[in-house]
Tab-separated table of C-alpha atoms and ligand atoms in Angstrom:
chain	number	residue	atom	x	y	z
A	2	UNK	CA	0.000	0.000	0.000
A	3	UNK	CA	1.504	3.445	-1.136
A	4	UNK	CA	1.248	6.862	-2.234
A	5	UNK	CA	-2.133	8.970	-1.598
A	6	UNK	CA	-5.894	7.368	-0.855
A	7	UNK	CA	-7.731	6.953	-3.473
A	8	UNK	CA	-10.600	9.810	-2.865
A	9	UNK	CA	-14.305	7.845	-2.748
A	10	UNK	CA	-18.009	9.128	-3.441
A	11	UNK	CA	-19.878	6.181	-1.684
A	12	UNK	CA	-23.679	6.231	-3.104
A	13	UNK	CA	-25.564	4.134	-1.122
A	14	UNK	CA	-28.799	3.316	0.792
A	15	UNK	CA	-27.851	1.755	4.066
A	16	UNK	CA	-28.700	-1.538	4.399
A	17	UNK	CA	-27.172	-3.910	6.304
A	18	UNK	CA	-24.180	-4.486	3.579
A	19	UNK	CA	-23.707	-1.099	2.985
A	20	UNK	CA	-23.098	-0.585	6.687
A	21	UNK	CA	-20.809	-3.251	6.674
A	22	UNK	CA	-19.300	-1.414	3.422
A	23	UNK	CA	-18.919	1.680	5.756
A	24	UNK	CA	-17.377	0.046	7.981
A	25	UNK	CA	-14.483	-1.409	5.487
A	26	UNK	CA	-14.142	2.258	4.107
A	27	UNK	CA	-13.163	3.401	8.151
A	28	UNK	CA	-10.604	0.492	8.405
A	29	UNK	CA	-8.676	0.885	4.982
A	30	UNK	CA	-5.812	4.088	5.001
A	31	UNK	CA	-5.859	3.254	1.414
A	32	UNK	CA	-9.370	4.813	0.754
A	33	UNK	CA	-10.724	8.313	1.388
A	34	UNK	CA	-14.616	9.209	2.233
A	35	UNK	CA	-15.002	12.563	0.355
A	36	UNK	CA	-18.901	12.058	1.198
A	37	UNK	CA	-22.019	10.025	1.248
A	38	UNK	CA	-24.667	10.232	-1.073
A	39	UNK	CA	-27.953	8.541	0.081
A	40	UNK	CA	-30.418	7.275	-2.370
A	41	UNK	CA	-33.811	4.646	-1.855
A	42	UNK	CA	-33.246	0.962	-2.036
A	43	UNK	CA	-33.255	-1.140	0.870
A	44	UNK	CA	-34.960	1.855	2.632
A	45	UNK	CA	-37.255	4.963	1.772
A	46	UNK	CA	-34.586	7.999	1.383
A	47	UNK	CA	-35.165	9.375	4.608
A	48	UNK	CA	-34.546	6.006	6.542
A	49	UNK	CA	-31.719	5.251	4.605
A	50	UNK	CA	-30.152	8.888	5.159
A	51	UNK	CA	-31.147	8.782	8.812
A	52	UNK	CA	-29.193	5.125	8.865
A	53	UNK	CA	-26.240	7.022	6.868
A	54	UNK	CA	-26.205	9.958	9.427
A	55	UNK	CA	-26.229	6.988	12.503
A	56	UNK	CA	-23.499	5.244	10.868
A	57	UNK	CA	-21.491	8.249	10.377
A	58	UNK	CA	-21.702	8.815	14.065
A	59	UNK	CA	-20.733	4.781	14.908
A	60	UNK	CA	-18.624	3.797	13.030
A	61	UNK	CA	-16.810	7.471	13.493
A	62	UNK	CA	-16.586	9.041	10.410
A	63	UNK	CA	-16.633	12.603	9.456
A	64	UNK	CA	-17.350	12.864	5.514
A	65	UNK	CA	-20.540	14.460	5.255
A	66	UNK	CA	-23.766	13.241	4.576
A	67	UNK	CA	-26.144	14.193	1.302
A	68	UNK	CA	-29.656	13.528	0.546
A	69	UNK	CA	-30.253	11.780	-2.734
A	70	UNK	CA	-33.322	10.501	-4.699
A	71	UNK	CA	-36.744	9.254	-3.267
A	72	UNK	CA	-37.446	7.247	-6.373
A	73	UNK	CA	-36.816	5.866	-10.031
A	74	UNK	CA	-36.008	8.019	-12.642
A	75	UNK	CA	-39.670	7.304	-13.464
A	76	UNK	CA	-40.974	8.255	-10.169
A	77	UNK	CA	-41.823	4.755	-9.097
A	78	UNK	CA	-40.418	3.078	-5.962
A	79	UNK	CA	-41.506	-0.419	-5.040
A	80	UNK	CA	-41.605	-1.856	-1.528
A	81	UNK	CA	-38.915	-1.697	0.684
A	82	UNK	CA	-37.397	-5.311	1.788
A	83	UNK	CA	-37.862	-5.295	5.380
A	84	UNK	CA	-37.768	-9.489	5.238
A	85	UNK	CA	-34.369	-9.259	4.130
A	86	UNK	CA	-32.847	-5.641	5.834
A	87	UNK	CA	-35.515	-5.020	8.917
A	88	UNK	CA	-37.791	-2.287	9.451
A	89	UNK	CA	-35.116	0.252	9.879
A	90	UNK	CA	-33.020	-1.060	7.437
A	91	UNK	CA	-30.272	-1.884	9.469
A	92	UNK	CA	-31.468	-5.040	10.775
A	93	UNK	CA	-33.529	-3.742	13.206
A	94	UNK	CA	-30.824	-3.165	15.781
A	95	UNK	CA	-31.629	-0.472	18.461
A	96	UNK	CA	-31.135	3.207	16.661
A	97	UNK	CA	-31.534	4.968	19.937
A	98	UNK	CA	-28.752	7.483	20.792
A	99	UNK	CA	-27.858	10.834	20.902
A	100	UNK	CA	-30.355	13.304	17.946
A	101	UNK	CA	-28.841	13.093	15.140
A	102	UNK	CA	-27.958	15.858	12.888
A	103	UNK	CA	-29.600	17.042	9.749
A	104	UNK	CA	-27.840	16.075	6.660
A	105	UNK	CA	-25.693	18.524	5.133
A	106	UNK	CA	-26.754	20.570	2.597
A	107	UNK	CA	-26.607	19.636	-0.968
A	108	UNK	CA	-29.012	16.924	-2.887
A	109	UNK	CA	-26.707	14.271	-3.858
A	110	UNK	CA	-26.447	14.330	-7.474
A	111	UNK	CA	-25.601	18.231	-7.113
A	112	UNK	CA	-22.272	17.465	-4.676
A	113	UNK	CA	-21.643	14.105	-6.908
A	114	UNK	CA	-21.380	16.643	-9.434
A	115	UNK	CA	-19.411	19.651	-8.091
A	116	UNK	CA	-16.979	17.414	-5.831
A	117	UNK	CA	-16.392	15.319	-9.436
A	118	UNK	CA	-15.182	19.111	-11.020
A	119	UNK	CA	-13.188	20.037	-7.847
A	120	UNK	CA	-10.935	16.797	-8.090
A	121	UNK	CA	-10.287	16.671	-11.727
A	122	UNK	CA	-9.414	12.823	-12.295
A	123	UNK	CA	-8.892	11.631	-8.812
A	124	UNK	CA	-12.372	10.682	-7.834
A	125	UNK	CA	-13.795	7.329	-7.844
A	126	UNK	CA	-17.818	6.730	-7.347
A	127	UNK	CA	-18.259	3.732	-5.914
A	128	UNK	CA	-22.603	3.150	-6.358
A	129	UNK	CA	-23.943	0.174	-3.561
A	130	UNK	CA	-27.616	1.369	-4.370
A	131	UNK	CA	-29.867	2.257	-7.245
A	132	UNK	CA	-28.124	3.940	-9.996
A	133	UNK	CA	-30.486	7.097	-9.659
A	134	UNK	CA	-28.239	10.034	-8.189
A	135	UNK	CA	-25.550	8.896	-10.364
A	136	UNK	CA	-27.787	9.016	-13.657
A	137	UNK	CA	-29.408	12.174	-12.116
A	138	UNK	CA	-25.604	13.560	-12.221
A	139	UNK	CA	-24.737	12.328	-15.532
A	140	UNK	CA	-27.512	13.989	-17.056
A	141	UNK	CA	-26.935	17.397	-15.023
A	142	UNK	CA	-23.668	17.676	-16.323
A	143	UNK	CA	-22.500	14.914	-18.983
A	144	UNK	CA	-18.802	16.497	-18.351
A	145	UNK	CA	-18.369	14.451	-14.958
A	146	UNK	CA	-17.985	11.091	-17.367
A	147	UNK	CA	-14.658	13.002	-18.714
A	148	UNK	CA	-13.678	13.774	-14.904
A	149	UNK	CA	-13.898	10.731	-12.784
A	150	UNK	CA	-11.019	8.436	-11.846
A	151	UNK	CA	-13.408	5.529	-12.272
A	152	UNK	CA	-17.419	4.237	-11.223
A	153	UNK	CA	-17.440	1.091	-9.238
A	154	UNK	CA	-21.005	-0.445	-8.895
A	155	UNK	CA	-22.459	-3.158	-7.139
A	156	UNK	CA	-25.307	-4.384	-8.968
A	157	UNK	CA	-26.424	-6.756	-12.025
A	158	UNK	CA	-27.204	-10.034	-12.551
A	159	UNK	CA	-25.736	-12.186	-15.568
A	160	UNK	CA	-27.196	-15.208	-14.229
A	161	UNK	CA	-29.285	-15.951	-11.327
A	162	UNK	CA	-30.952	-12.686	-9.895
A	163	UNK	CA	-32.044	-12.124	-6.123
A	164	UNK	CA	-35.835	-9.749	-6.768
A	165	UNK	CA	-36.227	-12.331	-9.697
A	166	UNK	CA	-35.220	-14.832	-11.407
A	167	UNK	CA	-33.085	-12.450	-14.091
A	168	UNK	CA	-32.687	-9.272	-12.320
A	169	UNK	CA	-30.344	-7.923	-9.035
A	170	UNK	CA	-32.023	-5.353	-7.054
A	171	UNK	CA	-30.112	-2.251	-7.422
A	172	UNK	CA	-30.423	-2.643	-11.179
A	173	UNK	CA	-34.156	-3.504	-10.642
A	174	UNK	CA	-34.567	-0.690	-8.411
A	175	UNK	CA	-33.961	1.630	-11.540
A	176	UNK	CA	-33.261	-0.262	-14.502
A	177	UNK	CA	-33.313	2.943	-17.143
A	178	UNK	CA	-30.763	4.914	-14.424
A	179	UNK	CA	-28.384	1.823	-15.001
A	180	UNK	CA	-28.991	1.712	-18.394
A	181	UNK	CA	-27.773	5.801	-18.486
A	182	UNK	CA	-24.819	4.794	-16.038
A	183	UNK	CA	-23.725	1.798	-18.354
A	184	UNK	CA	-23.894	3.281	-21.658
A	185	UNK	CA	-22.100	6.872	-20.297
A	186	UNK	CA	-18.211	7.229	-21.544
A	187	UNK	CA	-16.674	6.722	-17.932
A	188	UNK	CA	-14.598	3.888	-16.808
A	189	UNK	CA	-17.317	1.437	-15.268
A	190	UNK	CA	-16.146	-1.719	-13.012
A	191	UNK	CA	-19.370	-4.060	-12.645
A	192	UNK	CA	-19.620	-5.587	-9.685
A	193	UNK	CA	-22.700	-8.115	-10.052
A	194	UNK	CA	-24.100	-11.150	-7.872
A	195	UNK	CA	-21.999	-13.181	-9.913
A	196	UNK	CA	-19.190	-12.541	-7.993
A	197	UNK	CA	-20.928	-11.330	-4.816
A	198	UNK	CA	-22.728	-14.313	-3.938
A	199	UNK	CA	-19.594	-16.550	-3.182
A	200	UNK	CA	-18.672	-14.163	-0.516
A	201	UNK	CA	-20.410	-15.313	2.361
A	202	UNK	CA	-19.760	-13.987	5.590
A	203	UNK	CA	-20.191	-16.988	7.587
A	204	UNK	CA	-22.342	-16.786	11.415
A	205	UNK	CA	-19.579	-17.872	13.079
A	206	UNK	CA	-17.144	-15.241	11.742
A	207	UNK	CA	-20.106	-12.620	11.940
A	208	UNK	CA	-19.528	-13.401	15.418
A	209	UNK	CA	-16.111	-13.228	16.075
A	210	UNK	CA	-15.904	-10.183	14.345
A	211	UNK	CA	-17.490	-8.456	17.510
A	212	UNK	CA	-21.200	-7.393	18.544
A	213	UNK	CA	-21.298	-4.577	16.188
A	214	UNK	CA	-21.067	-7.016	13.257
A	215	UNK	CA	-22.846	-9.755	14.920
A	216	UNK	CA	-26.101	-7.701	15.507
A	217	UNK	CA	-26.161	-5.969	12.420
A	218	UNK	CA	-26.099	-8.946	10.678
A	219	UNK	CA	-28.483	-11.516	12.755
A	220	UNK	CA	-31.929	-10.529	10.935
A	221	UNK	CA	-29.907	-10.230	7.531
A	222	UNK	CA	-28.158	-13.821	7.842
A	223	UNK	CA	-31.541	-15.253	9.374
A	224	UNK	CA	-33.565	-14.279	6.010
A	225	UNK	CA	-30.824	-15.366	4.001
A	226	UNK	CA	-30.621	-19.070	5.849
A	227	UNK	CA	-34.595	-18.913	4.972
A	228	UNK	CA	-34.786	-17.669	1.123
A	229	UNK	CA	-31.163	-19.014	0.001
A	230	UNK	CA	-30.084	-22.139	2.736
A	231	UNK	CA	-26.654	-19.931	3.650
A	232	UNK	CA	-24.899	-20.271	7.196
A	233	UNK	CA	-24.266	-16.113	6.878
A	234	UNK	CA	-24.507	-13.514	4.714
A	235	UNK	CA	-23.169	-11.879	1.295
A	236	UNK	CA	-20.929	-9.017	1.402
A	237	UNK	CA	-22.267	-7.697	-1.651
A	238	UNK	CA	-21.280	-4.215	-0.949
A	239	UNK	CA	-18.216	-4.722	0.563
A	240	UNK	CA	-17.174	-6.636	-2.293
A	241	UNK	CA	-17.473	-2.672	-4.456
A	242	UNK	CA	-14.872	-1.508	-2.420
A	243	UNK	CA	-12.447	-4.809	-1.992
A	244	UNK	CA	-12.756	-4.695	-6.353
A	245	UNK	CA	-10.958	-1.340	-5.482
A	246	UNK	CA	-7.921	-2.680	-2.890
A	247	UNK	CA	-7.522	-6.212	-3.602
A	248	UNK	CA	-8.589	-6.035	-7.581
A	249	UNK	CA	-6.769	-10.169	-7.853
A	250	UNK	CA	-9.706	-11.454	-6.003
A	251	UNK	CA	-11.698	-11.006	-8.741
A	252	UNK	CA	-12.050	-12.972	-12.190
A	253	UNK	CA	-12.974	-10.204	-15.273
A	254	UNK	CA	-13.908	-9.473	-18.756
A	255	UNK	CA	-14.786	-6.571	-20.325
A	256	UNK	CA	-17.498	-5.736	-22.193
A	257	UNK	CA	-20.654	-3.685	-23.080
A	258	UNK	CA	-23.522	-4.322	-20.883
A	259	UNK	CA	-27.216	-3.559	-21.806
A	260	UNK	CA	-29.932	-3.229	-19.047
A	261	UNK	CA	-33.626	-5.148	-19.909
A	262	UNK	CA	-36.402	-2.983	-19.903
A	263	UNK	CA	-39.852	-4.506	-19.497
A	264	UNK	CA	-41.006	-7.700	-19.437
A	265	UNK	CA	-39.817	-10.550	-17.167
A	266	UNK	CA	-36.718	-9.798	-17.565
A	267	UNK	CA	-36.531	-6.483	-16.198
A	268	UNK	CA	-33.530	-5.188	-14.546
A	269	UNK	CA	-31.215	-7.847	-16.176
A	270	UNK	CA	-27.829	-7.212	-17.233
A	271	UNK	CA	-26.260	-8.663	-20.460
A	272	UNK	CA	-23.131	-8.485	-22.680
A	273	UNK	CA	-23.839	-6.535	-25.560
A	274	UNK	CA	-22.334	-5.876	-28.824
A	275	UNK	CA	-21.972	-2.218	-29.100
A	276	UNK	CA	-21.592	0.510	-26.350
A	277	UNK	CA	-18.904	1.499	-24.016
A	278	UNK	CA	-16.202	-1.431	-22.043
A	279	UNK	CA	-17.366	-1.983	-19.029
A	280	UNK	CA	-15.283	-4.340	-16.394
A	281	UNK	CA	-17.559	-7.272	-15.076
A	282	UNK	CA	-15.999	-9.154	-12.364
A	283	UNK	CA	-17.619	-12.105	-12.533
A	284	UNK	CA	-16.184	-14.029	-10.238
A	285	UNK	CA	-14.589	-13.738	-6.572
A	286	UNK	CA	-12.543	-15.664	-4.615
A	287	UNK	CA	-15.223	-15.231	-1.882
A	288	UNK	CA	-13.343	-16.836	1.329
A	289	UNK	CA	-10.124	-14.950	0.387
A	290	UNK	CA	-12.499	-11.678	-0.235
A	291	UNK	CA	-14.066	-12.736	4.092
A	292	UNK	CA	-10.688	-13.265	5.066
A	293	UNK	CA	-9.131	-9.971	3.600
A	294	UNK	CA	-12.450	-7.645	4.956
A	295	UNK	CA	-12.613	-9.668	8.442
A	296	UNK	CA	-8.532	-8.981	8.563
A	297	UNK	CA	-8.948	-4.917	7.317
A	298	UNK	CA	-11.565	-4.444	10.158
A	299	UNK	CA	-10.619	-6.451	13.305
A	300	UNK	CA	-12.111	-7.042	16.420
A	301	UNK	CA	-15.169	-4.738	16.744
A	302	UNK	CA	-16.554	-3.791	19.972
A	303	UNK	CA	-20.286	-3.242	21.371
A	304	UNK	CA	-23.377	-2.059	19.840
B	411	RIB	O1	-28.444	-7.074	-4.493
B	411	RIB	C1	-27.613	-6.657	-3.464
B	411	RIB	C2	-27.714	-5.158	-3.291
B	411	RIB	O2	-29.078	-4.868	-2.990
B	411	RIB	C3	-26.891	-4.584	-2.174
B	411	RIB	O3	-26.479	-3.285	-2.504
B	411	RIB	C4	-27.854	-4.575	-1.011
B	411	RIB	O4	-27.551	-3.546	-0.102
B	411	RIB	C5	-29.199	-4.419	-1.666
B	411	RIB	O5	-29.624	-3.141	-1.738
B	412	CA	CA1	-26.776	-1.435	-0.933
């Protein structure tokens, strides 16, 4: 590990993996929080901004915290998945504390935007929710595409998806914002269920790695043992960020990728023939992935 952090725009609606992603982000010298930028998904926007602001305060961070979209490019926002991330979105672990503060000012696409132009070529987005504020920024200013380091998303499906059959939810969330994100002429890494489904954050380890993790997680590993038989959970969204700092965990091609639109295959992501590279990790070496975030985090201590 050398020279300076890489500087990091984490979009995100926290969700138990994103928290976990947060966490990660705290632990690694190599990575620097410019901001978060909140956006619907597990959560509505203003539970998943309030979980943002909470986490900011736990885990200890200081980047600041900006409100992003409520919905779909299209206005539409489907249920939240309280079976899979509780009714707070953070796995229904006790919230309680001190008031939190407002977030800061700034909608999310707007800072995504002006932080891009202040950093000419250093910054990287890393997107662990729906593609929304990031289309929303593209489409403010289409210069940002020129301007960014790199985008790093978690999200498609090539084969099996996880809100159906064909589709991943933060693609599925907003399947014409990924479509804008995919086909814009910025450096996109892919980081789909392919890959994030062998890394599998086992109970045990969950447990070792402190009470922090181990509560978090409970709900999230419980509805996982029920809807996919797994002793733990995925690390989807840590798995963004480890792409980033460990890139030979991963298994690539590159290629164009085209989002479905309709139908029942709505939200899926496929190789295409024309249309900009993008970098689809595929695969992970999912223990070594555990091992490296369990090892960059350490012993956590209580809720
Ligand atoms: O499909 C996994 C993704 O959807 C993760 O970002 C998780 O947080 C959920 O929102
Ligand atoms: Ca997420």
């Amino acid at each position: 590990m050398s020279g300076a952090p890489r500087l990091i725009i984490l979009d995100t609606d926290p969700g138990v993996d994103d928290a976990l992603a947060l966490l990660y982000l705290s632990a690694r010298p190599d990575l620097k929080l410019l901001a978060i930028t909140t956006v619907f998904g597990n959560a509505d926007v203003e539970t998943t901004t309030r979980n943002a602001l909470w986490l900011r305060d736990r885990i200890g961070l200081s980047a600041p915290v900006h409100r992003g979209a409520e919905a779909a490019l299209n206005g539409q926002r489907g249920a939240s998945p309280v079976h899979v991330h509780g009714q707070n979105g953070l796995g229904d672990i006790d919230l309680s504390g001190p008031s939190l503060p407002t977030p800061d000012a700034g909608a999310a696409h707007a800072r995504i935007v002006e932080l891009v132009r202040a950093h000419p070529g250093a910054v990287t987005l890393v997107a662990i929710g729906p593609l929304t504020n990031l289309a929303l920024a593209l489409r403010a200013a289409p210069d940002i595409a020129g301007l960014v380091a790199g985008v790093t998303i978690m999200g498609g499906a090539f084969a099996l998806g996880n809100v159906t059959p064909f589709a991943e939810a933060n693609i599925h969330n907003d399947p014409e914002a990924a479509a804008m994100v995919l086909a814009a002429p910025w450096p996109v890494t892919l980081v789909p269920l392919d890959a994030t489904r062998s890394c599998v954050l086992s109970t045990s380890d969950a447990r070792a790695a402190g009470d922090f993790v181990e509560a978090i997680t409970r709900g999230y590993a419980a509805a996982y043992a029920k809807h996919e038989g797994l002793d733990g959970c995925p690390l989807h969204d840590v798995a963004a960020l480890v792409s980033l700092t460990a890139p030979g965990l991963f298994t690539s091609k590159t290629t164009p990728v085209g989002v479905d639109q309709g139908g029942e295959r709505h939200g899926h992501t496929r190789p295409i023939d024309r249309g900009p590279p993008v970098r689809v990790h595929f695969q992970a070496d999912g223990a070594g992935l555990v091992d490296h975030f369990l090892r960059s985090i350490g012993p956590q201590g209580g809720q």
